């Protein structure tokens, strides 16, 4: 969510700049450069603050307008690449690809800064990857990394090769060797973070566990360096504050918006939420919205409105009618924007499906909403909330080995911080179970993979939807783009390959296990953990 302490200073600057540019453009609407700068500022805010993409349409308009009015070659190239990145985040992949190609094949390509060309080549790879054209993507990433010295492309290249599953151990080892020798020739003493993760991936696939682990540690340390300010006390205090505010008497029966349209998926990262969302999206009556959250963008405003309304009542009496008016207003607006958003995504798809009319349910998968279940229940008391739960060590190791760009998730690159955040998440879920019993449906990831029909029948029943065998054919549904680390897995259907992946690194993960085990045992004995009989909360599978 939009935690103000996590918003970079550049965002505050960009907001101010956007305001000035909007004013300037009122009198100078032919200024191509001003339109370009406005689009770039808005895209910067959009990519750093999750406001449900509310600035995206204006940013897209501004960037396209500036190109149409005509820019000098250098600014045109950077504007097109900003537009490519923006369209990528809006899941408009074909258009994103077109913009990258305009730069690469444009009349001025030869005279552009080589870094711009490298960036465009990497953008091209990303769009192709999202469109499922993995071989072409691998070619583009390989070219960006090898011929244009674009180091970030190595990580993308490893990801695509991993997805294609076309390399043997010796080939992975050779790739790692190539990267290392290139790094030496590029005079890179501090190896870039993305390259550390690329080396981890390659060496992990080659089975060189020791060396792979050292690159992972190095990469995570470099990723967090100077940016992660983690305090266990603050994490605990934040969690305690939520628990204190949302006590059992917080909700007034009868308040809230009646809609059942929104469906929320919450949980820890890397716990199977992308798979669950894809399977739901394959149902004819459901549309998935991806990581983009409309609800989270509106949450700060909703919170402020409620606080203001509750402070003004006579002698601390809460004016229920006033609060209900606010909830109706926000609930209607958020629901409308969710439907509008999935409609935009449907139209922007490669093979748009025929218009089925508005969906009965729209799935919003902003995982960190486990902190906001109290607000979700206040606003949409009838909306279904699903919580994906996965084996604890698989979850923690998977968080640790993936690099998340979002500054709000930096804690996943530090073992101590990761365990603190994991415990906070489990404590909050236990709290909601206590004060809102039965409100959240827990979904066991491993069971979903092994018995998909059993689990999906219970999920659809909760949604009051008829069974549809389409949900089991989710990987054949190619109309949408999955913008998460799980994209490759979801394309290949159900697989148990990730089960127990952490065990290869058991020795290296012992400090993490010693830290998390007593916390899990405490919660298990208190009855605070879901699926106590089927999930290995005692970490006994590690013996």
XYZ file of C-alpha atoms in Angstrom:
543
model
C 0.000 0.000 0.000
C 0.947 3.659 -0.027
C 2.996 3.843 3.124
C 4.226 7.465 3.068
C 7.552 6.604 4.715
C 8.303 4.331 1.768
C 7.582 6.859 -0.988
C 10.840 8.098 -2.550
C 11.538 11.868 -2.502
C 11.551 11.879 -6.289
C 7.802 11.156 -6.200
C 7.071 14.320 -4.212
C 9.172 16.223 -6.736
C 7.343 14.588 -9.670
C 3.936 15.474 -8.178
C 4.927 19.141 -7.935
C 6.355 19.088 -11.432
C 3.198 17.502 -12.877
C 1.082 20.276 -11.295
C 3.262 22.996 -12.833
C 3.240 21.314 -16.242
C -0.551 20.937 -16.238
C -0.861 24.687 -15.590
C 1.725 25.545 -18.225
C -0.047 23.369 -20.815
C -3.317 25.239 -20.340
C -1.757 28.154 -22.247
C 0.853 26.242 -24.281
C -0.950 23.150 -25.492
C 1.291 22.892 -28.553
C 4.418 22.366 -26.432
C 5.480 18.830 -27.305
C 8.270 18.917 -24.742
C 5.927 19.890 -21.893
C 3.558 17.022 -22.788
C 6.501 14.626 -22.795
C 7.775 15.840 -19.407
C 4.251 15.587 -17.950
C 3.876 12.000 -19.181
C 7.272 11.067 -17.766
C 6.494 12.640 -14.369
C 3.124 10.859 -14.147
C 4.685 7.534 -15.137
C 7.331 8.004 -12.429
C 4.640 8.547 -9.775
C 2.573 5.628 -11.096
C 5.486 3.188 -10.963
C 6.479 4.155 -7.416
C 3.092 4.513 -5.735
C 0.337 1.923 -6.131
C -2.747 3.994 -6.724
C -4.531 1.483 -8.877
C -3.079 2.990 -12.026
C -5.253 6.092 -11.650
C -2.660 8.271 -13.435
C -2.056 5.891 -16.328
C -4.648 7.199 -18.819
C -3.416 10.799 -18.433
C 0.218 9.694 -18.740
C -0.568 7.711 -21.896
C -2.418 10.672 -23.418
C 0.426 13.101 -22.629
C 3.177 10.891 -24.054
C 1.238 10.104 -27.244
C 0.330 13.775 -27.683
C 3.988 14.828 -27.416
C 5.076 12.295 -30.057
C 2.257 13.426 -32.341
C 3.326 17.088 -31.987
C 6.915 16.173 -32.874
C 10.030 15.973 -30.673
C 13.753 16.072 -31.356
C 15.161 12.550 -31.981
C 16.718 12.079 -28.527
C 13.660 13.191 -26.565
C 11.413 11.229 -28.913
C 13.353 8.036 -28.180
C 13.198 8.475 -24.392
C 9.514 9.438 -24.630
C 8.710 6.321 -26.654
C 10.581 4.146 -24.151
C 8.689 5.701 -21.231
C 5.497 5.041 -23.185
C 6.611 1.436 -23.818
C 7.171 0.911 -20.066
C 3.829 2.560 -19.236
C 1.903 0.439 -21.757
C 3.688 -2.614 -20.346
C 2.387 -1.833 -16.860
C -1.102 -1.314 -18.366
C -0.826 -4.802 -19.937
C -1.012 -3.342 -23.472
C 1.836 -5.509 -24.734
C 1.390 -5.239 -28.496
C 1.511 -1.450 -28.254
C 4.458 -1.587 -25.880
C 6.338 -3.730 -28.375
C 5.502 -1.283 -31.214
C 7.041 1.620 -29.276
C 10.280 -0.279 -28.627
C 10.453 -1.220 -32.330
C 9.898 2.421 -33.386
C 13.051 3.327 -31.454
C 15.093 0.358 -32.715
C 14.063 0.754 -36.364
C 13.577 4.526 -36.397
C 15.467 6.785 -38.825
C 17.709 8.105 -36.008
C 18.543 4.764 -34.360
C 22.175 4.874 -35.497
C 22.827 8.249 -33.877
C 21.176 7.486 -30.501
C 23.102 6.850 -27.277
C 23.948 3.108 -27.220
C 22.370 2.875 -23.744
C 19.026 3.995 -25.213
C 19.243 1.262 -27.858
C 20.156 -1.310 -25.180
C 17.189 -0.242 -23.061
C 14.862 -0.457 -26.090
C 16.158 -3.949 -26.901
C 15.482 -5.073 -23.314
C 11.974 -3.506 -23.484
C 11.363 -5.417 -26.684
C 12.355 -8.633 -24.901
C 10.002 -7.917 -21.987
C 7.026 -7.294 -24.264
C 7.718 -10.442 -26.307
C 8.092 -12.430 -23.093
C 4.711 -11.207 -21.829
C 3.136 -12.050 -25.186
C 4.346 -15.644 -24.768
C 6.877 -15.363 -27.601
C 9.661 -16.713 -25.389
C 12.185 -17.743 -28.065
C 12.121 -14.245 -29.578
C 12.318 -12.772 -26.074
C 15.433 -14.827 -25.324
C 16.994 -13.531 -28.532
C 16.232 -9.905 -27.630
C 17.524 -10.256 -24.047
C 20.643 -12.048 -25.298
C 21.324 -9.267 -27.761
C 20.752 -6.536 -25.146
C 23.118 -8.279 -22.693
C 25.844 -9.382 -25.099
C 25.954 -6.794 -27.879
C 24.710 -3.754 -25.979
C 26.242 -4.481 -22.602
C 22.877 -4.041 -20.865
C 23.556 -5.875 -17.604
C 19.931 -6.049 -16.369
C 19.070 -8.179 -19.383
C 21.080 -11.133 -17.988
C 18.529 -11.668 -15.237
C 15.700 -11.588 -17.807
C 17.575 -13.989 -20.073
C 18.001 -16.525 -17.229
C 14.306 -16.261 -16.406
C 13.280 -16.988 -19.999
C 15.716 -19.913 -20.341
C 14.382 -21.308 -17.069
C 10.876 -21.078 -18.463
C 11.764 -22.767 -21.740
C 13.528 -25.556 -19.803
C 15.818 -26.049 -22.779
C 19.246 -26.070 -21.112
C 21.150 -28.856 -19.355
C 23.416 -28.408 -16.324
C 26.552 -27.969 -18.415
C 24.907 -25.235 -20.505
C 23.746 -23.383 -17.396
C 27.282 -23.584 -16.010
C 28.680 -22.237 -19.285
C 26.218 -19.325 -19.159
C 27.344 -18.465 -15.625
C 30.945 -18.607 -16.793
C 30.179 -16.293 -19.716
C 28.541 -13.731 -17.433
C 31.470 -13.821 -15.004
C 34.076 -13.368 -17.727
C 32.105 -10.503 -19.264
C 31.801 -8.846 -15.853
C 35.573 -9.019 -15.486
C 36.106 -7.468 -18.918
C 33.592 -4.716 -18.264
C 35.693 -3.718 -15.301
C 32.693 -4.089 -12.998
C 34.196 -4.426 -9.544
C 30.792 -4.006 -7.903
C 28.710 -6.557 -9.759
C 25.226 -5.097 -10.450
C 22.380 -6.542 -8.381
C 20.569 -7.988 -11.430
C 23.727 -9.821 -12.464
C 24.095 -11.395 -9.001
C 20.547 -12.767 -9.318
C 21.247 -13.946 -12.870
C 24.322 -15.831 -11.601
C 22.301 -17.323 -8.756
C 19.704 -18.608 -11.224
C 22.271 -20.093 -13.597
C 24.405 -21.733 -10.896
C 21.308 -23.008 -9.080
C 20.167 -24.705 -12.305
C 23.693 -26.061 -12.819
C 23.497 -27.611 -9.344
C 26.449 -25.577 -8.016
C 24.699 -24.870 -4.733
C 27.595 -23.338 -2.770
C 28.486 -20.768 -5.382
C 24.841 -20.075 -6.215
C 24.134 -19.291 -2.560
C 27.055 -16.872 -2.277
C 25.770 -14.881 -5.304
C 22.265 -14.841 -3.820
C 23.568 -13.478 -0.517
C 25.695 -10.915 -2.313
C 22.799 -9.851 -4.561
C 20.316 -9.491 -1.709
C 22.799 -7.493 0.387
C 23.482 -5.178 -2.548
C 19.754 -4.835 -3.273
C 18.950 -3.743 0.285
C 22.095 -1.704 0.874
C 21.398 1.863 1.940
C 17.675 1.433 1.222
C 16.278 -0.966 3.786
C 15.626 0.578 7.177
C 14.132 -2.372 9.032
C 13.189 -2.222 12.668
C 11.640 -5.291 14.338
C 10.089 -2.975 16.933
C 8.358 -0.895 14.281
C 7.031 -3.972 12.471
C 5.647 -5.292 15.761
C 4.200 -1.905 16.747
C 2.458 -1.485 13.364
C 0.931 -4.942 13.699
C -0.171 -4.265 17.283
C -1.784 -1.002 16.195
C -3.922 -2.746 13.563
C -4.919 -5.425 16.093
C -5.863 -2.753 18.644
C -7.987 -0.656 16.257
C -9.881 -3.523 14.642
C -11.163 -5.218 17.777
C -14.288 -7.372 17.731
C -16.541 -4.320 18.325
C -15.133 -2.250 15.461
C -17.793 -3.113 12.850
C -21.395 -1.950 13.050
C -23.770 -4.539 11.562
C -25.649 -3.176 8.560
C -22.923 -0.764 7.469
C -21.073 -1.125 4.164
C -21.672 -1.465 0.449
C -23.716 -4.541 -0.500
C -21.715 -5.496 -3.617
C -20.327 -9.006 -4.070
C -18.432 -8.067 -7.234
C -14.944 -7.575 -5.746
C -13.009 -10.664 -4.686
C -9.806 -10.116 -2.737
C -6.824 -12.481 -2.705
C -4.403 -11.859 0.168
C -1.378 -13.647 1.586
C 2.378 -13.639 1.675
C 4.249 -13.134 -1.604
C 5.183 -16.376 -3.398
C 2.331 -18.312 -1.768
C 0.369 -19.350 -4.852
C -1.844 -16.310 -5.339
C -1.046 -15.907 -9.054
C -2.117 -19.487 -9.706
C -5.386 -19.046 -7.790
C -6.127 -15.808 -9.622
C -5.433 -17.368 -13.057
C -7.733 -20.281 -12.261
C -10.521 -17.941 -11.174
C -9.978 -15.775 -14.252
C -10.595 -18.843 -16.427
C -14.159 -19.058 -15.053
C -16.630 -17.407 -17.460
C -18.135 -15.198 -14.731
C -14.833 -13.927 -13.294
C -12.163 -11.497 -14.465
C -8.747 -11.160 -12.828
C -7.292 -7.695 -12.478
C -3.712 -8.699 -11.689
C -1.484 -6.830 -9.277
C -3.142 -3.542 -10.008
C -5.201 -2.447 -7.054
C -8.037 0.042 -7.345
C -8.986 -0.484 -3.688
C -5.502 0.368 -2.410
C -5.347 3.548 -4.438
C -8.551 4.719 -2.746
C -7.756 3.449 0.751
C -5.968 6.566 2.135
C -8.862 8.811 1.038
C -11.433 6.375 2.453
C -9.562 6.222 5.761
C -9.365 10.013 6.022
C -13.072 10.460 5.214
C -14.105 7.962 7.881
C -11.794 9.459 10.505
C -13.189 12.954 9.789
C -16.787 11.741 9.930
C -16.285 9.872 13.206
C -14.602 12.834 14.930
C -17.443 15.244 14.243
C -20.265 13.338 15.912
C -21.721 14.810 19.129
C -19.878 13.558 22.240
C -17.961 11.000 20.280
C -21.111 9.413 18.892
C -20.374 7.959 15.478
C -22.762 9.308 12.884
C -23.687 5.996 11.278
C -25.613 7.630 8.432
C -22.662 9.793 7.515
C -20.282 6.819 7.565
C -22.738 4.749 5.518
C -22.914 7.561 2.928
C -19.112 7.516 2.633
C -19.016 3.713 2.303
C -21.750 3.741 -0.365
C -19.919 6.415 -2.325
C -16.484 4.760 -2.194
C -17.912 1.263 -2.689
C -19.782 2.292 -5.836
C -16.799 4.154 -7.271
C -14.241 1.417 -6.579
C -16.506 -1.279 -8.013
C -17.126 0.786 -11.178
C -13.404 1.403 -11.669
C -12.602 -2.302 -11.201
C -15.101 -3.270 -13.898
C -13.822 -0.509 -16.178
C -10.253 -1.673 -15.653
C -10.820 -5.329 -16.574
C -12.804 -4.129 -19.587
C -9.803 -2.046 -20.723
C -7.590 -5.106 -20.239
C -9.984 -7.304 -22.230
C -9.971 -4.843 -25.150
C -6.196 -4.443 -25.025
C -5.548 -8.211 -25.146
C -3.932 -9.895 -28.166
C -7.045 -11.854 -28.999
C -9.835 -9.915 -27.299
C -12.633 -12.224 -26.274
C -16.144 -11.314 -27.257
C -17.800 -8.931 -24.847
C -19.700 -10.994 -22.269
C -21.034 -7.925 -20.488
C -19.719 -6.947 -17.053
C -18.297 -9.883 -15.043
C -20.033 -11.080 -11.891
C -16.732 -10.943 -10.024
C -13.487 -9.020 -10.382
C -10.462 -10.406 -8.550
C -8.086 -7.956 -6.936
C -4.807 -9.556 -5.888
C -2.889 -7.056 -3.804
C -1.215 -9.445 -1.388
C -0.364 -6.867 1.273
C -4.104 -6.355 1.766
C -3.847 -8.864 4.617
C -3.180 -5.678 6.615
C -6.395 -4.125 5.314
C -8.951 -6.891 5.871
C -10.611 -4.731 8.540
C -11.225 -1.999 5.953
C -12.258 -4.457 3.242
C -14.879 -5.922 5.586
C -16.079 -2.436 6.564
C -16.492 -1.367 2.927
C -17.635 -4.661 1.345
C -19.029 -6.915 4.084
C -20.246 -9.388 1.421
C -17.106 -9.546 -0.728
C -15.257 -12.854 -0.674
C -11.703 -12.748 0.730
C -9.369 -15.629 -0.184
C -6.065 -16.266 1.562
C -3.373 -18.441 -0.043
C -1.181 -20.401 2.372
C 1.940 -22.341 1.377
C 4.598 -24.390 3.203
C 6.507 -21.892 5.405
C 10.043 -22.752 4.278
C 9.080 -22.841 0.597
C 7.420 -19.448 1.039
C 10.356 -17.859 2.849
C 13.028 -19.251 0.542
C 11.057 -18.211 -2.534
C 10.744 -14.649 -1.168
C 14.470 -14.558 -0.447
C 15.534 -15.766 -3.883
C 13.384 -13.347 -5.901
C 14.293 -9.726 -6.362
C 11.291 -7.438 -5.930
C 11.537 -3.983 -7.511
C 8.934 -2.533 -5.177
C 10.709 -0.573 -2.420
C 7.916 -1.592 -0.038
C 9.124 -5.209 -0.333
C 12.835 -4.649 0.295
C 12.587 -6.571 3.568
C 12.424 -9.809 1.566
C 16.144 -9.433 0.794
C 17.186 -9.555 4.459
C 16.712 -12.803 6.401
C 15.944 -11.188 9.765
C 13.520 -8.674 8.290
C 11.869 -11.409 6.213
C 11.143 -13.520 9.302
C 9.794 -10.480 11.212
C 7.441 -9.584 8.350
C 6.356 -13.199 7.957
C 5.494 -13.426 11.643
C 3.595 -10.112 11.456
C 1.572 -11.448 8.522
C 0.708 -14.686 10.373
C -0.242 -12.729 13.524
C -2.594 -10.496 11.532
C -4.262 -13.415 9.787
C -4.775 -15.076 13.189
C -6.307 -11.831 14.464
C -8.849 -11.638 11.612
C -9.739 -15.303 12.234
C -10.478 -14.440 15.870
C -12.489 -11.231 15.383
C -14.160 -12.152 12.064
C -14.506 -15.948 12.297
C -15.201 -17.624 8.941
C -14.862 -14.335 7.055
C -11.711 -15.319 5.134
C -11.440 -18.565 3.170
C -7.965 -20.122 3.551
C -6.709 -21.848 0.391
C -3.927 -24.416 0.782
C -1.522 -23.940 -2.150
C -0.066 -27.450 -2.201
C -3.567 -28.947 -2.137
C -4.653 -26.594 -4.936
C -1.823 -27.975 -7.100
C -2.477 -31.626 -6.248
C -6.281 -31.630 -6.032
C -7.294 -28.612 -8.097
C -10.893 -29.665 -8.591
C -11.557 -30.271 -4.885
C -10.127 -26.888 -3.887
C -11.659 -24.889 -6.739
C -15.098 -26.373 -6.084
C -14.980 -25.028 -2.527
C -13.728 -21.626 -3.739
C -16.476 -21.342 -6.383
C -19.067 -22.428 -3.848
C -17.982 -19.542 -1.613
C -18.409 -17.238 -4.638
C -21.870 -18.729 -5.269
C -20.776 -19.707 -8.770
C -21.531 -22.927 -10.638
C -18.677 -25.333 -11.312
C -16.841 -24.768 -14.602
C -14.187 -27.151 -15.941
C -12.604 -24.102 -17.584
C -10.806 -23.327 -14.309
C -8.706 -26.473 -14.758
C -7.687 -25.374 -18.278
C -6.500 -21.987 -17.048
C -3.083 -22.284 -18.720
C -4.738 -22.456 -22.152
C -6.301 -19.049 -21.611
C -3.850 -16.699 -23.292
C -5.904 -13.541 -23.374
C -4.152 -11.880 -20.496
C -0.788 -10.961 -19.170
C 0.566 -11.988 -15.773
C 2.900 -9.311 -14.428
C 4.518 -11.269 -11.611
C 7.495 -13.538 -10.978
C 5.115 -16.509 -11.346
C 4.298 -15.833 -14.963
C 6.284 -18.748 -16.349
C 4.933 -21.288 -13.896
C 1.341 -20.305 -14.572
C 1.772 -20.769 -18.330
C 2.811 -24.376 -17.925
C -0.153 -25.516 -15.879
C 0.016 -27.220 -12.479
C 3.369 -28.450 -11.247
C 4.799 -29.745 -7.985
C 8.332 -28.777 -9.116
C 8.571 -25.970 -6.576
C 7.634 -28.188 -3.604
C 10.535 -28.461 -1.151
C 12.881 -26.432 -3.376
C 14.407 -24.888 -0.239
C 15.806 -28.238 0.923
C 18.782 -27.981 -1.436
C 19.821 -24.955 0.625
C 18.884 -26.438 3.980
C 22.337 -25.923 5.485
C 22.460 -22.293 4.364
C 18.965 -21.581 5.641
C 19.591 -22.896 9.147
C 19.945 -19.421 10.735
C 16.585 -18.445 9.229
C 15.001 -21.674 10.478
C 16.358 -21.160 14.004
C 14.819 -17.681 13.967
C 11.386 -18.628 12.627
C 10.836 -22.049 14.271
C 10.148 -20.896 17.873
C 7.776 -18.193 16.580
C 5.820 -20.746 14.544
C 5.653 -23.213 17.448
C 4.306 -20.502 19.764
C 1.548 -19.679 17.267
C 0.817 -23.319 16.510
C 0.273 -24.085 20.217
C -2.000 -21.051 20.502
C -4.111 -22.422 17.642
C -3.235 -19.440 15.468
C -2.096 -21.173 12.271
C -4.256 -22.492 9.406
C -4.144 -26.148 8.250
C -2.286 -27.272 11.408
C -2.496 -30.936 10.354
C -1.328 -30.610 6.763
C 1.210 -27.763 6.748
C 4.639 -28.403 8.240
C 4.641 -25.513 10.729
C 7.094 -27.341 13.029
C 9.628 -27.508 10.146
C 9.980 -31.212 10.892
C 10.328 -32.002 7.185
C 13.719 -30.390 7.510
C 15.118 -33.179 9.638
